[in-house]
Amino acid sequence: MGTTPKVIWAVADTRRGVENQAVGLAEAVARQLGNAVVARVTIRDDGFVTLPELDTPDVWIGCGRPALKLARRHRKIFPAARFVYVQDPRNHYDRFDLIVAPGHDRVRKANAISMIGSPHRVSPDRLAEGKAAFAKELAALPAPRAAVLIGGPNKRFKVTPEVSANLEARIGDLLDAGYSLMLSVSRRTPEALTKALKARFDGDKRVWLFDGMGENPYFAFLAAADLICVTEDSTNMLVEAASTGRPVYSLPLDGDPGKFSRLYGALEAHGALRPLLGPVESWTYPPLDATAQAAREVVLRLGLEPQGAAA
């Protein structure tokens, strides 16, 4: 006789990076349990909360400041649920049964789990699905292939004209070295840089430039890459790239990484990351499975019972 699947809520606002962390950990915990379903709870920009049909969670996993506030109310409504927060809840540590925090945040609490970077949704199955979905487009790009993932300015980094020119030159070097390019810009990428990249590379048959229009080939890019280059502002994408086991190069921007230098150091120590300073090389390292490791620890610490779980 089967057991009732556990219900895991992934609670976050509409920001993609925040959502991916909550959903990524929820999906990883579900894989560990083997008999669980993940339901998305969205906190809209106007504060309205959309609840799923699965209206009673066994495990509540949230990320982002709006989720932090919502947890207080939901603990009263769902007293039997176990509450988990991704990132540093800053002075609200007792609101959660567990906290899954990046190692570079240095959260030292009895109920905290430390991991390299943050949880994400990249998994072997998802990479295989992405590669299959874009098989025709990928086949048109001769190997070797380099994925180039461009972020943009944030609180710590700027994209100056000098940075843009350097990025364009480094991408050109990859093409000259014989790599086909799978190039992706993001919402934060300055329009001037996107236009410059399109003007230089979009007409080349060895370049696939994704500018945000249409279905996102992000997982396909990661799956098909022989090496991956990521701008240093995109810490989530650096960790996701390291989960593939492919060489990862960081592309410099203008600014001070602050605490994120500890993340770069952890990725370098794992063998995944090097700065792109000259000709590219190939190397191997064990794929970073920090999200799966954190999920296993969540299951253990919460005393959840796996049912036919994945190894």
PDB file of C-alpha atoms in Angstrom:
ATOM      1  CA  MET A   1       0.000   0.000   0.000  1.00  0.00           C
ATOM      2  CA  GLY A   2       1.502   3.331  -1.082  1.00  0.00           C
ATOM      3  CA  THR A   3       2.105   6.236   1.189  1.00  0.00           C
ATOM      4  CA  THR A   4       0.654   9.687   0.639  1.00  0.00           C
ATOM      5  CA  PRO A   5       3.196  11.916  -1.138  1.00  0.00           C
ATOM      6  CA  LYS A   6       4.671  14.674   0.969  1.00  0.00           C
ATOM      7  CA  VAL A   7       3.805  18.188  -0.196  1.00  0.00           C
ATOM      8  CA  ILE A   8       6.668  20.654  -0.507  1.00  0.00           C
ATOM      9  CA  TRP A   9       5.880  24.313  -1.025  1.00  0.00           C
ATOM     10  CA  ALA A  10       8.455  26.464  -2.827  1.00  0.00           C
ATOM     11  CA  VAL A  11       7.721  30.032  -1.732  1.00  0.00           C
ATOM     12  CA  ALA A  12       9.264  33.062  -3.432  1.00  0.00           C
ATOM     13  CA  ASP A  13       8.487  36.304  -5.210  1.00  0.00           C
ATOM     14  CA  THR A  14       8.622  36.739  -8.971  1.00  0.00           C
ATOM     15  CA  ARG A  15      12.375  37.339  -9.293  1.00  0.00           C
ATOM     16  CA  ARG A  16      13.804  34.480 -11.341  1.00  0.00           C
ATOM     17  CA  GLY A  17      17.014  34.120  -9.347  1.00  0.00           C
ATOM     18  CA  VAL A  18      15.130  34.002  -6.047  1.00  0.00           C
ATOM     19  CA  GLU A  19      12.504  31.613  -7.391  1.00  0.00           C
ATOM     20  CA  ASN A  20      15.155  29.228  -8.726  1.00  0.00           C
ATOM     21  CA  GLN A  21      16.718  28.914  -5.280  1.00  0.00           C
ATOM     22  CA  ALA A  22      13.479  27.989  -3.509  1.00  0.00           C
ATOM     23  CA  VAL A  23      12.262  25.714  -6.294  1.00  0.00           C
ATOM     24  CA  GLY A  24      15.706  24.194  -6.772  1.00  0.00           C
ATOM     25  CA  LEU A  25      15.992  23.127  -3.153  1.00  0.00           C
ATOM     26  CA  ALA A  26      12.368  21.928  -3.097  1.00  0.00           C
ATOM     27  CA  GLU A  27      12.930  19.777  -6.190  1.00  0.00           C
ATOM     28  CA  ALA A  28      16.166  18.375  -4.749  1.00  0.00           C
ATOM     29  CA  VAL A  29      14.441  17.467  -1.468  1.00  0.00           C
ATOM     30  CA  ALA A  30      11.634  15.820  -3.467  1.00  0.00           C
ATOM     31  CA  ARG A  31      14.199  13.729  -5.347  1.00  0.00           C
ATOM     32  CA  GLN A  32      15.690  12.615  -2.058  1.00  0.00           C
ATOM     33  CA  LEU A  33      12.288  11.645  -0.676  1.00  0.00           C
ATOM     34  CA  GLY A  34      11.180   9.890  -3.834  1.00  0.00           C
ATOM     35  CA  ASN A  35       7.502  10.284  -2.927  1.00  0.00           C
ATOM     36  CA  ALA A  36       6.866  14.020  -2.853  1.00  0.00           C
ATOM     37  CA  VAL A  37       5.323  16.765  -4.957  1.00  0.00           C
ATOM     38  CA  VAL A  38       6.505  20.356  -5.298  1.00  0.00           C
ATOM     39  CA  ALA A  39       3.967  23.176  -5.423  1.00  0.00           C
ATOM     40  CA  ARG A  40       4.873  26.767  -6.250  1.00  0.00           C
ATOM     41  CA  VAL A  41       3.658  29.617  -4.019  1.00  0.00           C
ATOM     42  CA  THR A  42       4.143  32.986  -5.726  1.00  0.00           C
ATOM     43  CA  ILE A  43       4.275  36.312  -3.900  1.00  0.00           C
ATOM     44  CA  ARG A  44       3.337  38.834  -6.555  1.00  0.00           C
ATOM     45  CA  ASP A  45       4.802  42.313  -6.759  1.00  0.00           C
ATOM     46  CA  ASP A  46       1.569  43.759  -5.336  1.00  0.00           C
ATOM     47  CA  GLY A  47       1.855  41.455  -2.310  1.00  0.00           C
ATOM     48  CA  PHE A  48      -0.908  39.051  -3.337  1.00  0.00           C
ATOM     49  CA  VAL A  49      -0.038  35.411  -2.614  1.00  0.00           C
ATOM     50  CA  THR A  50      -1.129  32.710  -5.066  1.00  0.00           C
ATOM     51  CA  LEU A  51      -1.592  29.394  -3.261  1.00  0.00           C
ATOM     52  CA  PRO A  52      -1.518  25.977  -4.955  1.00  0.00           C
ATOM     53  CA  GLU A  53      -4.261  23.362  -4.991  1.00  0.00           C
ATOM     54  CA  LEU A  54      -2.109  21.318  -2.624  1.00  0.00           C
ATOM     55  CA  ASP A  55      -3.083  23.601   0.205  1.00  0.00           C
ATOM     56  CA  THR A  56      -1.381  22.000   3.220  1.00  0.00           C
ATOM     57  CA  PRO A  57       2.413  21.742   3.074  1.00  0.00           C
ATOM     58  CA  ASP A  58       4.522  19.192   4.893  1.00  0.00           C
ATOM     59  CA  VAL A  59       7.665  21.193   4.119  1.00  0.00           C
ATOM     60  CA  TRP A  60       7.706  24.948   3.441  1.00  0.00           C
ATOM     61  CA  ILE A  61      10.816  26.225   1.608  1.00  0.00           C
ATOM     62  CA  GLY A  62      11.113  29.968   1.028  1.00  0.00           C
ATOM     63  CA  CYS A  63      13.615  32.460  -0.360  1.00  0.00           C
ATOM     64  CA  GLY A  64      13.611  36.242  -0.536  1.00  0.00           C
ATOM     65  CA  ARG A  65      12.459  38.987   1.805  1.00  0.00           C
ATOM     66  CA  PRO A  66       8.742  38.697   0.938  1.00  0.00           C
ATOM     67  CA  ALA A  67       8.893  34.967   1.778  1.00  0.00           C
ATOM     68  CA  LEU A  68      10.609  35.775   5.037  1.00  0.00           C
ATOM     69  CA  LYS A  69       7.646  37.919   6.047  1.00  0.00           C
ATOM     70  CA  LEU A  70       5.098  35.373   4.839  1.00  0.00           C
ATOM     71  CA  ALA A  71       6.687  32.599   6.910  1.00  0.00           C
ATOM     72  CA  ARG A  72       5.574  34.244  10.128  1.00  0.00           C
ATOM     73  CA  ARG A  73       1.920  34.105   9.077  1.00  0.00           C
ATOM     74  CA  HIS A  74       2.123  30.619   7.580  1.00  0.00           C
ATOM     75  CA  ARG A  75       3.664  29.133  10.714  1.00  0.00           C
ATOM     76  CA  LYS A  76       0.439  29.969  12.506  1.00  0.00           C
ATOM     77  CA  ILE A  77      -1.747  28.576   9.714  1.00  0.00           C
ATOM     78  CA  PHE A  78       0.287  25.380   9.176  1.00  0.00           C
ATOM     79  CA  PRO A  79       1.682  24.462  12.607  1.00  0.00           C
ATOM     80  CA  ALA A  80       2.608  20.918  11.547  1.00  0.00           C
ATOM     81  CA  ALA A  81       4.754  22.026   8.592  1.00  0.00           C
ATOM     82  CA  ARG A  82       8.536  22.192   8.729  1.00  0.00           C
ATOM     83  CA  PHE A  83       9.895  25.570   7.650  1.00  0.00           C
ATOM     84  CA  VAL A  84      13.134  26.064   5.704  1.00  0.00           C
ATOM     85  CA  TYR A  85      14.644  29.335   4.499  1.00  0.00           C
ATOM     86  CA  VAL A  86      17.244  29.708   1.755  1.00  0.00           C
ATOM     87  CA  GLN A  87      19.847  32.467   2.308  1.00  0.00           C
ATOM     88  CA  ASP A  88      20.472  34.449   5.502  1.00  0.00           C
ATOM     89  CA  PRO A  89      17.190  35.446   7.240  1.00  0.00           C
ATOM     90  CA  ARG A  90      19.018  38.179   9.205  1.00  0.00           C
ATOM     91  CA  ASN A  91      17.806  38.264  12.800  1.00  0.00           C
ATOM     92  CA  HIS A  92      14.874  35.914  12.105  1.00  0.00           C
ATOM     93  CA  TYR A  93      16.713  32.640  12.637  1.00  0.00           C
ATOM     94  CA  ASP A  94      14.168  31.306  15.134  1.00  0.00           C
ATOM     95  CA  ARG A  95      11.371  31.590  12.575  1.00  0.00           C
ATOM     96  CA  PHE A  96      12.660  28.490  10.755  1.00  0.00           C
ATOM     97  CA  ASP A  97      13.418  24.877  11.536  1.00  0.00           C
ATOM     98  CA  LEU A  98      16.354  25.007   9.126  1.00  0.00           C
ATOM     99  CA  ILE A  99      18.309  27.627   7.206  1.00  0.00           C
ATOM    100  CA  VAL A 100      20.240  26.739   4.042  1.00  0.00           C
ATOM    101  CA  ALA A 101      22.779  29.521   3.605  1.00  0.00           C
ATOM    102  CA  PRO A 102      25.698  30.123   1.241  1.00  0.00           C
ATOM    103  CA  GLY A 103      29.050  29.499   2.869  1.00  0.00           C
ATOM    104  CA  HIS A 104      30.206  32.981   1.902  1.00  0.00           C
ATOM    105  CA  ASP A 105      27.478  34.456   4.162  1.00  0.00           C
ATOM    106  CA  ARG A 106      29.037  32.740   7.194  1.00  0.00           C
ATOM    107  CA  VAL A 107      25.774  32.015   9.009  1.00  0.00           C
ATOM    108  CA  ARG A 108      26.814  30.356  12.263  1.00  0.00           C
ATOM    109  CA  LYS A 109      23.621  29.015  13.823  1.00  0.00           C
ATOM    110  CA  ALA A 110      22.679  25.607  15.205  1.00  0.00           C
ATOM    111  CA  ASN A 111      19.832  25.313  12.694  1.00  0.00           C
ATOM    112  CA  ALA A 112      21.914  26.449   9.684  1.00  0.00           C
ATOM    113  CA  ILE A 113      23.266  24.317   6.837  1.00  0.00           C
ATOM    114  CA  SER A 114      26.159  25.809   4.859  1.00  0.00           C
ATOM    115  CA  MET A 115      26.697  25.110   1.158  1.00  0.00           C
ATOM    116  CA  ILE A 116      28.810  26.373  -1.725  1.00  0.00           C
ATOM    117  CA  GLY A 117      26.666  28.996  -3.405  1.00  0.00           C
ATOM    118  CA  SER A 118      22.886  28.694  -3.435  1.00  0.00           C
ATOM    119  CA  PRO A 119      20.437  25.949  -4.456  1.00  0.00           C
ATOM    120  CA  HIS A 120      19.518  25.735  -8.127  1.00  0.00           C
ATOM    121  CA  ARG A 121      17.468  23.684 -10.567  1.00  0.00           C
ATOM    122  CA  VAL A 122      20.266  22.183 -12.657  1.00  0.00           C
ATOM    123  CA  SER A 123      20.244  18.378 -12.549  1.00  0.00           C
ATOM    124  CA  PRO A 124      21.386  15.602 -14.917  1.00  0.00           C
ATOM    125  CA  ASP A 125      17.786  14.968 -15.988  1.00  0.00           C
ATOM    126  CA  ARG A 126      17.089  18.628 -16.661  1.00  0.00           C
ATOM    127  CA  LEU A 127      20.311  18.979 -18.672  1.00  0.00           C
ATOM    128  CA  ALA A 128      19.399  15.935 -20.754  1.00  0.00           C
ATOM    129  CA  GLU A 129      15.908  17.326 -21.368  1.00  0.00           C
ATOM    130  CA  GLY A 130      17.324  20.694 -22.405  1.00  0.00           C
ATOM    131  CA  LYS A 131      19.799  19.106 -24.801  1.00  0.00           C
ATOM    132  CA  ALA A 132      17.097  16.962 -26.379  1.00  0.00           C
ATOM    133  CA  ALA A 133      14.707  19.906 -26.767  1.00  0.00           C
ATOM    134  CA  PHE A 134      17.267  21.859 -28.810  1.00  0.00           C
ATOM    135  CA  ALA A 135      19.022  18.947 -30.521  1.00  0.00           C
ATOM    136  CA  LYS A 136      18.563  20.396 -34.031  1.00  0.00           C
ATOM    137  CA  GLU A 137      19.969  23.811 -33.118  1.00  0.00           C
ATOM    138  CA  LEU A 138      22.905  22.287 -31.252  1.00  0.00           C
ATOM    139  CA  ALA A 139      23.723  19.972 -34.147  1.00  0.00           C
ATOM    140  CA  ALA A 140      24.244  23.046 -36.330  1.00  0.00           C
ATOM    141  CA  LEU A 141      27.108  24.183 -34.069  1.00  0.00           C
ATOM    142  CA  PRO A 142      30.300  22.185 -34.657  1.00  0.00           C
ATOM    143  CA  ALA A 143      32.246  21.062 -31.587  1.00  0.00           C
ATOM    144  CA  PRO A 144      33.979  22.189 -29.505  1.00  0.00           C
ATOM    145  CA  ARG A 145      31.357  24.513 -28.055  1.00  0.00           C
ATOM    146  CA  ALA A 146      31.655  27.264 -25.445  1.00  0.00           C
ATOM    147  CA  ALA A 147      28.688  28.603 -23.495  1.00  0.00           C
ATOM    148  CA  VAL A 148      29.088  32.297 -22.663  1.00  0.00           C
ATOM    149  CA  LEU A 149      26.643  33.604 -20.051  1.00  0.00           C
ATOM    150  CA  ILE A 150      26.484  37.385 -19.658  1.00  0.00           C
ATOM    151  CA  GLY A 151      24.946  39.042 -16.609  1.00  0.00           C
ATOM    152  CA  GLY A 152      25.098  42.735 -15.874  1.00  0.00           C
ATOM    153  CA  PRO A 153      25.563  45.482 -13.302  1.00  0.00           C
ATOM    154  CA  ASN A 154      24.426  45.072  -9.717  1.00  0.00           C
ATOM    155  CA  LYS A 155      25.282  46.570  -6.339  1.00  0.00           C
ATOM    156  CA  ARG A 156      28.884  45.395  -6.578  1.00  0.00           C
ATOM    157  CA  PHE A 157      29.745  45.427 -10.273  1.00  0.00           C
ATOM    158  CA  LYS A 158      29.547  47.812 -13.199  1.00  0.00           C
ATOM    159  CA  VAL A 159      29.711  47.210 -16.928  1.00  0.00           C
ATOM    160  CA  THR A 160      31.800  50.090 -18.210  1.00  0.00           C
ATOM    161  CA  PRO A 161      32.654  50.673 -21.887  1.00  0.00           C
ATOM    162  CA  GLU A 162      36.086  49.193 -21.129  1.00  0.00           C
ATOM    163  CA  VAL A 163      34.484  46.080 -19.616  1.00  0.00           C
ATOM    164  CA  SER A 164      32.184  45.709 -22.621  1.00  0.00           C
ATOM    165  CA  ALA A 165      35.102  45.973 -25.025  1.00  0.00           C
ATOM    166  CA  ASN A 166      37.066  43.388 -23.045  1.00  0.00           C
ATOM    167  CA  LEU A 167      34.106  40.973 -22.982  1.00  0.00           C
ATOM    168  CA  GLU A 168      33.639  41.339 -26.722  1.00  0.00           C
ATOM    169  CA  ALA A 169      37.355  40.688 -27.276  1.00  0.00           C
ATOM    170  CA  ARG A 170      37.425  37.596 -25.024  1.00  0.00           C
ATOM    171  CA  ILE A 171      34.381  36.164 -26.791  1.00  0.00           C
ATOM    172  CA  GLY A 172      36.063  36.803 -30.117  1.00  0.00           C
ATOM    173  CA  ASP A 173      39.161  34.963 -28.888  1.00  0.00           C
ATOM    174  CA  LEU A 174      37.031  31.876 -28.203  1.00  0.00           C
ATOM    175  CA  LEU A 175      35.689  31.979 -31.751  1.00  0.00           C
ATOM    176  CA  ASP A 176      39.210  32.406 -33.143  1.00  0.00           C
ATOM    177  CA  ALA A 177      40.350  29.426 -31.054  1.00  0.00           C
ATOM    178  CA  GLY A 178      37.881  27.203 -32.893  1.00  0.00           C
ATOM    179  CA  TYR A 179      34.931  27.170 -30.483  1.00  0.00           C
ATOM    180  CA  SER A 180      31.344  27.492 -31.574  1.00  0.00           C
ATOM    181  CA  LEU A 181      29.558  29.907 -29.262  1.00  0.00           C
ATOM    182  CA  MET A 182      26.316  29.542 -27.332  1.00  0.00           C
ATOM    183  CA  LEU A 183      25.952  33.118 -26.140  1.00  0.00           C
ATOM    184  CA  SER A 184      23.243  34.322 -23.751  1.00  0.00           C
ATOM    185  CA  VAL A 185      22.530  37.757 -22.349  1.00  0.00           C
ATOM    186  CA  SER A 186      20.233  38.462 -19.391  1.00  0.00           C
ATOM    187  CA  ARG A 187      17.700  41.036 -18.255  1.00  0.00           C
ATOM    188  CA  ARG A 188      20.508  42.927 -16.534  1.00  0.00           C
ATOM    189  CA  THR A 189      22.808  43.054 -19.559  1.00  0.00           C
ATOM    190  CA  PRO A 190      23.138  46.686 -20.740  1.00  0.00           C
ATOM    191  CA  GLU A 191      21.391  47.299 -24.035  1.00  0.00           C
ATOM    192  CA  ALA A 192      24.553  48.773 -25.532  1.00  0.00           C
ATOM    193  CA  LEU A 193      26.493  45.587 -24.824  1.00  0.00           C
ATOM    194  CA  THR A 194      23.738  43.390 -26.249  1.00  0.00           C
ATOM    195  CA  LYS A 195      23.675  45.482 -29.422  1.00  0.00           C
ATOM    196  CA  ALA A 196      27.464  45.306 -29.738  1.00  0.00           C
ATOM    197  CA  LEU A 197      27.462  41.517 -29.342  1.00  0.00           C
ATOM    198  CA  LYS A 198      24.688  41.152 -31.919  1.00  0.00           C
ATOM    199  CA  ALA A 199      26.495  43.421 -34.368  1.00  0.00           C
ATOM    200  CA  ARG A 200      29.704  41.409 -34.124  1.00  0.00           C
ATOM    201  CA  PHE A 201      28.549  37.833 -33.659  1.00  0.00           C
ATOM    202  CA  ASP A 202      24.901  37.333 -34.608  1.00  0.00           C
ATOM    203  CA  GLY A 203      25.606  36.748 -38.288  1.00  0.00           C
ATOM    204  CA  ASP A 204      28.222  34.044 -37.701  1.00  0.00           C
ATOM    205  CA  LYS A 205      26.956  30.504 -38.342  1.00  0.00           C
ATOM    206  CA  ARG A 206      29.098  29.256 -35.439  1.00  0.00           C
ATOM    207  CA  VAL A 207      27.272  31.539 -32.970  1.00  0.00           C
ATOM    208  CA  TRP A 208      23.892  31.018 -31.334  1.00  0.00           C
ATOM    209  CA  LEU A 209      22.985  34.251 -29.537  1.00  0.00           C
ATOM    210  CA  PHE A 210      19.976  34.103 -27.226  1.00  0.00           C
ATOM    211  CA  ASP A 211      18.663  37.573 -26.396  1.00  0.00           C
ATOM    212  CA  GLY A 212      15.678  36.591 -24.245  1.00  0.00           C
ATOM    213  CA  MET A 213      13.189  36.119 -27.066  1.00  0.00           C
ATOM    214  CA  GLY A 214      11.553  32.719 -27.377  1.00  0.00           C
ATOM    215  CA  GLU A 215      12.156  29.556 -25.394  1.00  0.00           C
ATOM    216  CA  ASN A 216      15.216  29.791 -23.155  1.00  0.00           C
ATOM    217  CA  PRO A 217      17.976  27.316 -24.168  1.00  0.00           C
ATOM    218  CA  TYR A 218      19.913  27.815 -20.903  1.00  0.00           C
ATOM    219  CA  PHE A 219      19.908  24.147 -19.870  1.00  0.00           C
ATOM    220  CA  ALA A 220      20.787  23.118 -23.424  1.00  0.00           C
ATOM    221  CA  PHE A 221      23.750  25.497 -23.392  1.00  0.00           C
ATOM    222  CA  LEU A 222      25.051  24.031 -20.139  1.00  0.00           C
ATOM    223  CA  ALA A 223      24.530  20.451 -21.349  1.00  0.00           C
ATOM    224  CA  ALA A 224      26.232  20.921 -24.717  1.00  0.00           C
ATOM    225  CA  ALA A 225      29.173  23.058 -23.603  1.00  0.00           C
ATOM    226  CA  ASP A 226      32.761  21.853 -23.602  1.00  0.00           C
ATOM    227  CA  LEU A 227      33.586  24.886 -21.470  1.00  0.00           C
ATOM    228  CA  ILE A 228      31.511  27.617 -19.844  1.00  0.00           C
ATOM    229  CA  CYS A 229      32.310  31.312 -19.359  1.00  0.00           C
ATOM    230  CA  VAL A 230      30.262  33.380 -16.895  1.00  0.00           C
ATOM    231  CA  THR A 231      30.526  37.027 -15.916  1.00  0.00           C
ATOM    232  CA  GLU A 232      31.616  37.255 -12.281  1.00  0.00           C
ATOM    233  CA  ASP A 233      28.466  39.087 -11.129  1.00  0.00           C
ATOM    234  CA  SER A 234      26.354  36.002 -11.882  1.00  0.00           C
ATOM    235  CA  THR A 235      27.125  33.946  -8.790  1.00  0.00           C
ATOM    236  CA  ASN A 236      24.126  31.643  -9.277  1.00  0.00           C
ATOM    237  CA  MET A 237      25.167  30.856 -12.844  1.00  0.00           C
ATOM    238  CA  LEU A 238      28.763  30.207 -11.751  1.00  0.00           C
ATOM    239  CA  VAL A 239      27.533  27.577  -9.288  1.00  0.00           C
ATOM    240  CA  GLU A 240      25.133  26.099 -11.846  1.00  0.00           C
ATOM    241  CA  ALA A 241      27.942  25.883 -14.395  1.00  0.00           C
ATOM    242  CA  ALA A 242      30.149  24.105 -11.846  1.00  0.00           C
ATOM    243  CA  SER A 243      27.466  21.437 -11.408  1.00  0.00           C
ATOM    244  CA  THR A 244      28.152  20.224 -14.971  1.00  0.00           C
ATOM    245  CA  GLY A 245      31.758  19.166 -14.355  1.00  0.00           C
ATOM    246  CA  ARG A 246      32.863  21.259 -17.364  1.00  0.00           C
ATOM    247  CA  PRO A 247      35.657  23.851 -17.113  1.00  0.00           C
ATOM    248  CA  VAL A 248      34.237  27.179 -15.903  1.00  0.00           C
ATOM    249  CA  TYR A 249      35.912  30.518 -16.578  1.00  0.00           C
ATOM    250  CA  SER A 250      34.923  33.779 -14.886  1.00  0.00           C
ATOM    251  CA  LEU A 251      34.717  36.927 -16.993  1.00  0.00           C
ATOM    252  CA  PRO A 252      35.739  40.052 -15.052  1.00  0.00           C
ATOM    253  CA  LEU A 253      33.611  43.155 -14.570  1.00  0.00           C
ATOM    254  CA  ASP A 254      34.469  46.435 -12.840  1.00  0.00           C
ATOM    255  CA  GLY A 255      33.912  46.384  -9.071  1.00  0.00           C
ATOM    256  CA  ASP A 256      34.649  44.782  -5.733  1.00  0.00           C
ATOM    257  CA  PRO A 257      33.243  41.261  -5.159  1.00  0.00           C
ATOM    258  CA  GLY A 258      33.359  41.632  -1.364  1.00  0.00           C
ATOM    259  CA  LYS A 259      32.061  38.482   0.337  1.00  0.00           C
ATOM    260  CA  PHE A 260      31.621  36.776  -3.034  1.00  0.00           C
ATOM    261  CA  SER A 261      35.387  36.432  -3.280  1.00  0.00           C
ATOM    262  CA  ARG A 262      34.892  33.610  -0.760  1.00  0.00           C
ATOM    263  CA  LEU A 263      32.524  31.916  -3.191  1.00  0.00           C
ATOM    264  CA  TYR A 264      35.012  32.256  -6.045  1.00  0.00           C
ATOM    265  CA  GLY A 265      37.669  30.764  -3.788  1.00  0.00           C
ATOM    266  CA  ALA A 266      35.440  27.811  -2.912  1.00  0.00           C
ATOM    267  CA  LEU A 267      34.736  27.130  -6.591  1.00  0.00           C
ATOM    268  CA  GLU A 268      38.431  27.391  -7.408  1.00  0.00           C
ATOM    269  CA  ALA A 269      39.280  25.033  -4.532  1.00  0.00           C
ATOM    270  CA  HIS A 270      36.747  22.528  -5.905  1.00  0.00           C
ATOM    271  CA  GLY A 271      38.612  22.667  -9.198  1.00  0.00           C
ATOM    272  CA  ALA A 272      35.741  24.169 -11.169  1.00  0.00           C
ATOM    273  CA  LEU A 273      36.635  27.825 -11.688  1.00  0.00           C
ATOM    274  CA  ARG A 274      39.500  29.807 -13.203  1.00  0.00           C
ATOM    275  CA  PRO A 275      39.678  33.430 -14.369  1.00  0.00           C
ATOM    276  CA  LEU A 276      39.823  33.931 -18.122  1.00  0.00           C
ATOM    277  CA  LEU A 277      43.162  35.662 -18.483  1.00  0.00           C
ATOM    278  CA  GLY A 278      44.568  34.090 -21.637  1.00  0.00           C
ATOM    279  CA  PRO A 279      44.220  31.017 -23.851  1.00  0.00           C
ATOM    280  CA  VAL A 280      41.598  28.562 -22.623  1.00  0.00           C
ATOM    281  CA  GLU A 281      42.428  25.094 -21.352  1.00  0.00           C
ATOM    282  CA  SER A 282      40.422  21.990 -20.605  1.00  0.00           C
ATOM    283  CA  TRP A 283      40.402  20.181 -17.261  1.00  0.00           C
ATOM    284  CA  THR A 284      38.207  17.887 -15.239  1.00  0.00           C
ATOM    285  CA  TYR A 285      36.784  17.908 -11.696  1.00  0.00           C
ATOM    286  CA  PRO A 286      33.891  16.215  -9.892  1.00  0.00           C
ATOM    287  CA  PRO A 287      30.610  17.991 -10.750  1.00  0.00           C
ATOM    288  CA  LEU A 288      29.597  20.200  -7.837  1.00  0.00           C
ATOM    289  CA  ASP A 289      26.534  18.642  -6.189  1.00  0.00           C
ATOM    290  CA  ALA A 290      26.048  21.225  -3.430  1.00  0.00           C
ATOM    291  CA  THR A 291      22.261  21.402  -3.934  1.00  0.00           C
ATOM    292  CA  ALA A 292      21.878  17.632  -3.602  1.00  0.00           C
ATOM    293  CA  GLN A 293      24.141  17.634  -0.548  1.00  0.00           C
ATOM    294  CA  ALA A 294      22.065  20.375   1.079  1.00  0.00           C
ATOM    295  CA  ALA A 295      18.847  18.478   0.256  1.00  0.00           C
ATOM    296  CA  ARG A 296      20.176  15.307   1.863  1.00  0.00           C
ATOM    297  CA  GLU A 297      21.037  17.284   4.980  1.00  0.00           C
ATOM    298  CA  VAL A 298      17.562  18.863   5.051  1.00  0.00           C
ATOM    299  CA  VAL A 299      15.939  15.411   4.888  1.00  0.00           C
ATOM    300  CA  LEU A 300      18.226  14.130   7.645  1.00  0.00           C
ATOM    301  CA  ARG A 301      17.883  17.124   9.959  1.00  0.00           C
ATOM    302  CA  LEU A 302      14.095  17.310   9.594  1.00  0.00           C
ATOM    303  CA  GLY A 303      13.732  13.579  10.177  1.00  0.00           C
ATOM    304  CA  LEU A 304      11.861  13.042   6.901  1.00  0.00           C
ATOM    305  CA  GLU A 305      11.462   9.474   5.736  1.00  0.00           C
ATOM    306  CA  PRO A 306      12.584   8.779   2.147  1.00  0.00           C
ATOM    307  CA  GLN A 307      10.342   6.430   0.156  1.00  0.00           C
ATOM    308  CA  GLY A 308      12.188   4.955  -2.823  1.00  0.00           C
ATOM    309  CA  ALA A 309      14.428   8.000  -2.913  1.00  0.00           C
ATOM    310  CA  ALA A 310      17.172   8.666  -5.406  1.00  0.00           C
ATOM    311  CA  ALA A 311      20.707   7.912  -4.331  1.00  0.00           C
TER     312      ALA A 311
END
